[in-house]
Coordinates of C-alpha atoms in Angstrom, one line a residue:
X1 CA 105.4 103.8 198.7
X2 CA 106.0 101.0 201.1
X3 CA 103.4 98.8 199.3
X4 CA 105.5 98.6 196.2
X5 CA 108.5 97.4 198.2
X6 CA 106.5 94.8 200.2
X7 CA 104.8 93.6 197.0
X8 CA 108.3 92.8 195.5
X9 CA 109.3 91.0 198.6
X10 CA 106.1 88.9 198.7
X11 CA 106.6 88.1 195.0
X12 CA 110.1 86.8 195.6
X13 CA 109.0 84.7 198.6
X14 CA 106.3 83.1 196.4
X15 CA 108.9 82.4 193.7
X16 CA 111.2 80.8 196.2
X17 CA 108.3 78.6 197.5
X18 CA 107.2 77.6 194.1
X19 CA 110.7 76.7 192.9
X20 CA 111.4 74.7 196.0
X21 CA 108.1 72.8 195.8
X22 CA 108.5 72.0 192.1
X23 CA 112.1 70.9 192.5
X24 CA 111.3 68.9 195.6
X25 CA 108.5 67.0 193.9
X26 CA 110.8 66.1 191.0
X27 CA 113.6 65.0 193.2
X28 CA 111.3 63.1 195.6
X29 CA 109.9 61.2 192.7
X30 CA 113.4 60.2 191.8
X31 CA 114.1 58.6 195.1
X32 CA 110.9 56.6 195.5
X33 CA 111.6 52.9 196.2
X34 CA 110.1 50.0 198.0
X35 CA 109.8 50.1 201.8
X36 CA 110.5 47.2 204.2
X37 CA 107.1 46.0 203.3
X38 CA 107.6 46.8 199.7
X39 CA 105.9 43.8 198.4
X40 CA 102.6 45.2 199.7
X41 CA 103.1 49.1 199.8
X42 CA 105.2 51.6 198.0
X43 CA 107.3 53.9 200.1
X44 CA 110.1 56.5 200.2
X45 CA 113.6 56.1 201.6
X46 CA 113.7 58.7 204.4
X47 CA 117.4 59.5 204.0
X48 CA 117.0 60.2 200.3
X49 CA 113.7 62.1 201.0
X50 CA 115.6 64.4 203.4
X51 CA 118.4 64.9 200.9
X52 CA 115.8 65.9 198.2
X53 CA 114.2 68.5 200.5
X54 CA 117.6 70.0 201.3
X55 CA 118.6 70.3 197.6
X56 CA 115.2 71.8 196.8
X57 CA 115.7 74.4 199.5
X58 CA 119.1 75.3 198.1
X59 CA 117.5 75.9 194.7
X60 CA 114.8 78.1 196.1
X61 CA 117.1 80.0 198.6
X62 CA 118.3 82.7 196.1
X63 CA 114.8 83.9 195.6
X64 CA 114.2 84.1 199.3
X65 CA 117.5 85.8 199.9
X66 CA 116.6 88.5 197.3
X67 CA 113.3 89.0 199.1
X68 CA 115.3 90.3 202.1
X69 CA 112.8 89.1 204.7
X70 CA 113.7 90.8 207.9
X71 CA 116.9 92.2 206.4
X72 CA 118.2 95.5 207.6
X73 CA 120.7 96.3 204.9
X74 CA 118.6 96.0 201.8
X75 CA 116.3 98.9 200.8
X76 CA 114.4 100.4 197.9
X77 CA 116.4 103.3 196.3
X78 CA 113.3 104.8 194.9
X79 CA 111.7 105.5 198.2
X80 CA 114.2 105.2 201.1
X81 CA 116.1 108.4 201.7
X82 CA 119.0 106.4 203.2
X83 CA 119.3 104.0 200.4
X84 CA 122.2 103.9 197.9
X85 CA 122.0 103.2 194.2
X86 CA 123.0 99.6 194.8
X87 CA 119.9 98.9 196.9
X88 CA 121.9 98.7 200.2
X89 CA 121.4 101.2 203.0
X90 CA 124.2 103.7 203.3
X91 CA 126.3 103.0 206.4
X92 CA 129.1 105.5 206.0
X93 CA 129.8 108.4 203.7
X94 CA 133.1 110.0 202.7
X95 CA 132.7 113.6 204.0
X96 CA 135.3 116.1 202.8
X97 CA 136.2 119.2 204.8
X98 CA 135.0 122.6 203.5
X99 CA 137.5 124.3 201.2
X100 CA 139.9 126.9 202.6
X101 CA 139.9 130.0 200.4
X102 CA 141.7 132.7 202.4
X103 CA 142.0 135.1 199.4
X104 CA 138.2 135.5 199.1
X105 CA 136.1 137.3 201.6
X106 CA 132.7 135.8 202.6
X107 CA 130.3 138.8 202.3
X108 CA 127.0 137.0 202.6
X109 CA 125.8 133.8 204.3
X110 CA 122.7 131.8 203.3
X111 CA 121.3 128.5 204.4
X112 CA 119.5 125.7 202.5
X113 CA 117.6 122.7 203.9
X114 CA 117.1 119.7 201.7
X115 CA 114.5 116.9 201.6
X116 CA 114.4 113.7 199.7
X117 CA 111.4 111.4 199.3
X118 CA 109.6 113.7 201.7
X119 CA 112.2 113.3 204.5
X120 CA 114.5 116.0 205.6
X121 CA 118.2 115.1 205.1
X122 CA 119.9 118.2 206.5
X123 CA 121.0 121.8 206.1
X124 CA 124.0 123.5 204.6
X125 CA 125.4 127.0 205.1
X126 CA 126.9 128.8 202.0
X127 CA 129.3 131.7 202.1
X128 CA 129.1 134.0 199.1
X129 CA 131.9 136.0 197.5
X130 CA 130.2 139.2 196.4
X131 CA 133.4 141.0 195.7
X132 CA 134.5 138.2 193.3
X133 CA 131.2 137.9 191.4
X134 CA 128.9 140.8 192.3
X135 CA 126.1 140.3 189.8
X136 CA 125.9 136.5 190.1
X137 CA 126.0 136.7 193.9
X138 CA 123.2 139.3 193.8
X139 CA 121.0 137.1 191.7
X140 CA 121.7 134.1 193.9
X141 CA 121.1 136.0 197.1
X142 CA 117.8 137.4 195.8
X143 CA 116.7 134.0 194.7
X144 CA 117.4 132.6 198.2
X145 CA 115.4 135.5 199.8
X146 CA 112.6 135.3 197.2
X147 CA 113.0 139.0 196.2
X148 CA 113.5 138.4 192.5
X149 CA 110.9 139.0 189.7
X150 CA 107.5 137.6 190.6
X151 CA 108.7 136.3 193.9
X152 CA 110.8 133.5 192.4
X153 CA 112.8 131.6 195.0
X154 CA 115.0 128.6 195.4
X155 CA 112.6 127.2 197.9
X156 CA 111.0 124.1 196.5
X157 CA 113.4 124.0 193.5
X158 CA 114.9 120.7 192.6
X159 CA 118.2 118.9 192.8
X160 CA 117.9 117.7 189.2
X161 CA 121.2 116.0 188.4
X162 CA 123.8 114.2 190.5
X163 CA 127.0 112.9 188.8
X164 CA 128.7 111.3 191.7
X165 CA 132.0 112.9 192.7
X166 CA 131.7 115.3 189.7
X167 CA 128.9 117.7 190.2
X168 CA 125.5 118.3 191.9
X169 CA 123.2 120.5 189.9
X170 CA 120.5 122.4 191.9
X171 CA 118.0 125.2 191.6
X172 CA 115.8 124.0 188.8
X173 CA 112.4 125.7 189.1
X174 CA 109.1 123.9 188.7
X175 CA 107.8 123.7 185.1
X176 CA 106.4 127.1 184.1
X177 CA 108.0 129.0 186.9
X178 CA 110.6 131.6 185.9
X179 CA 108.9 132.2 182.5
X180 CA 107.8 135.5 181.2
X181 CA 105.3 136.1 178.4
X182 CA 106.6 138.3 175.6
X183 CA 104.1 139.6 173.0
X184 CA 105.0 140.7 169.5
X185 CA 103.1 141.6 166.3
X186 CA 104.1 139.7 163.2
X187 CA 104.1 140.9 159.6
X188 CA 100.4 139.9 159.2
X189 CA 99.3 142.0 162.2
X190 CA 98.6 139.0 164.6
X191 CA 99.8 139.2 168.2
X192 CA 102.2 136.4 168.9
X193 CA 103.0 135.1 172.4
X194 CA 106.2 133.6 173.4
X195 CA 107.4 132.5 176.8
X196 CA 111.1 133.1 177.7
X197 CA 113.1 132.4 180.8
X198 CA 113.1 135.2 183.3
X199 CA 116.8 134.4 183.8
X200 CA 117.4 135.6 180.2
X201 CA 116.4 139.1 181.1
X202 CA 118.3 141.1 183.7
X203 CA 120.8 138.5 184.9
X204 CA 123.4 139.0 182.1
X205 CA 126.8 139.9 183.5
X206 CA 130.5 139.9 182.9
X207 CA 131.6 138.5 186.2
X208 CA 134.9 136.7 186.3
X209 CA 137.5 135.5 188.8
X210 CA 140.5 133.3 189.0
X211 CA 138.9 130.6 191.1
X212 CA 139.0 127.1 189.7
X213 CA 136.7 124.1 190.4
X214 CA 139.4 122.1 192.2
X215 CA 137.9 121.5 195.7
X216 CA 134.8 120.0 197.3
X217 CA 132.0 122.4 198.4
X218 CA 132.5 125.1 195.8
X219 CA 129.3 126.8 194.6
X220 CA 129.1 128.2 191.1
X221 CA 126.7 129.6 188.5
X222 CA 126.8 129.8 184.7
X223 CA 129.2 132.4 183.3
X224 CA 127.4 135.4 181.9
X225 CA 124.1 134.7 183.6
X226 CA 121.0 133.5 181.8
X227 CA 120.2 130.8 184.4
X228 CA 119.2 130.5 188.0
X229 CA 120.6 127.0 188.3
X230 CA 123.8 126.4 190.3
X231 CA 126.3 123.7 191.0
X232 CA 128.0 122.3 194.1
X233 CA 131.2 120.4 193.7
X234 CA 131.1 117.2 195.8
X235 CA 134.7 116.0 195.7
X236 CA 138.3 117.2 195.2
X237 CA 138.1 116.0 191.6
X238 CA 134.9 117.5 190.1
X239 CA 133.9 117.8 186.5
X240 CA 136.8 119.6 184.7
X241 CA 134.5 121.3 182.2
X242 CA 133.0 123.4 184.9
X243 CA 135.9 125.9 184.6
X244 CA 134.8 126.5 181.0
X245 CA 131.3 127.6 181.5
X246 CA 130.8 128.3 185.3
X247 CA 132.1 130.8 187.7
X248 CA 132.7 130.2 191.4
X249 CA 130.5 132.5 193.6
X250 CA 130.9 130.9 197.0
X251 CA 131.6 127.9 199.1
X252 CA 129.9 125.6 201.6
X253 CA 130.8 126.6 205.1
X254 CA 128.9 124.0 207.1
X255 CA 127.0 120.8 206.1
X256 CA 129.5 118.9 204.0
X257 CA 127.9 115.8 205.3
X258 CA 124.7 116.8 203.6
X259 CA 126.7 117.4 200.4
X260 CA 128.0 113.9 200.7
X261 CA 124.5 112.6 201.1
X262 CA 123.4 114.4 198.0
X263 CA 126.4 113.0 196.2
X264 CA 125.3 109.5 197.0
X265 CA 121.7 109.8 195.9
X266 CA 120.4 107.0 193.7
X267 CA 120.1 108.3 190.2
X268 CA 118.7 107.3 186.8
X269 CA 122.0 106.1 185.2
X270 CA 122.5 106.4 181.4
X271 CA 122.9 103.3 179.3
X272 CA 124.5 102.8 175.9
X273 CA 121.1 102.0 174.5
X274 CA 119.6 105.2 175.8
X275 CA 122.5 107.3 174.6
X276 CA 122.2 105.8 171.1
X277 CA 118.5 106.8 171.1
X278 CA 119.4 110.3 172.3
X279 CA 122.0 110.8 169.6
X280 CA 119.7 109.6 166.9
X281 CA 116.9 111.8 168.2
X282 CA 119.1 114.9 168.2
X283 CA 120.1 114.2 164.7
X284 CA 116.5 114.6 163.6
X285 CA 115.6 117.4 166.1
X286 CA 113.3 115.1 168.1
X287 CA 112.4 116.9 171.3
X288 CA 112.0 113.6 173.1
X289 CA 115.7 113.2 172.8
X290 CA 116.3 116.3 174.9
X291 CA 113.8 115.1 177.5
X292 CA 115.5 111.7 177.7
X293 CA 118.9 113.4 178.1
X294 CA 117.6 115.5 180.9
X295 CA 116.6 112.3 182.6
X296 CA 120.2 111.1 182.8
X297 CA 121.6 111.3 186.4
X298 CA 118.3 112.5 187.7
X299 CA 117.7 111.4 191.3
X300 CA 115.2 108.6 191.7
X301 CA 113.9 110.3 194.8
X302 CA 112.4 113.7 194.4
X303 CA 115.0 115.9 196.1
X304 CA 114.3 119.6 196.7
X305 CA 115.5 122.7 198.5
X306 CA 112.8 122.7 201.1
X307 CA 113.7 126.0 202.8
X308 CA 116.3 128.6 202.3
X309 CA 117.1 132.1 203.6
X310 CA 119.6 134.8 204.4
X311 CA 121.7 134.5 207.6
X312 CA 122.6 137.7 209.4

């Protein structure tokens, strides 16, 4: 990982050196003149020679500056856990206080510890509102504890989408996990196998409450079930569409600084070109369009829930 970063730095240093040398040779050639003994030897005016070197250095400096030799603020967002999306190390984060929801009783407490790029970034404690969303909270708690079908757990699941200040999507299981094989016999007598999400079976519910997504640190799941994934709101003004298809099941009690860190992860930002490709692909039912859309806002660093569990 460090090799890639150093390779880019060395490449920029070489570019700065080459540009400086080429420009210097050109400008030195322009200032050649006769010396005091010019009738016998050619020479270079030292003052003009120095000026040429300085101007060449100015031309090459931008390349050297971008190389960040010895700099402490520049970083590689793909590998450095403390690097922002602009390639500068994060110095301070806006940390919001946990929401105050006096009307809802915290019945269960769970913890989650996160890692990004292989480095631990912190732990959060979540309080769940079982009385407000009983089935959804039960599924969430069992996923934390690893007691769901086939031992499924949030441990090692991914933080797969971060829309800064809008939403943090978590709990995506590894490819193939959470799938159940369903066999059926078709009209010709052949056995057909199909894999369906385990979340589609046994997690359906009719939970509902009056809580809105209007505060930082709220935890929610998809209304009606059918998914293990969940969302944490990172700011006081999260995605307004969450109220349409998600239900609040709890809140972050401790670790809002970790939520702020997740909110500032460097992500794969969408572009107009990419969005055009996605729209065209969807129009012709190209599966690659869906894969490309899933890649939008995906953290550049692999970020996972490393450990999780129930707190007594």
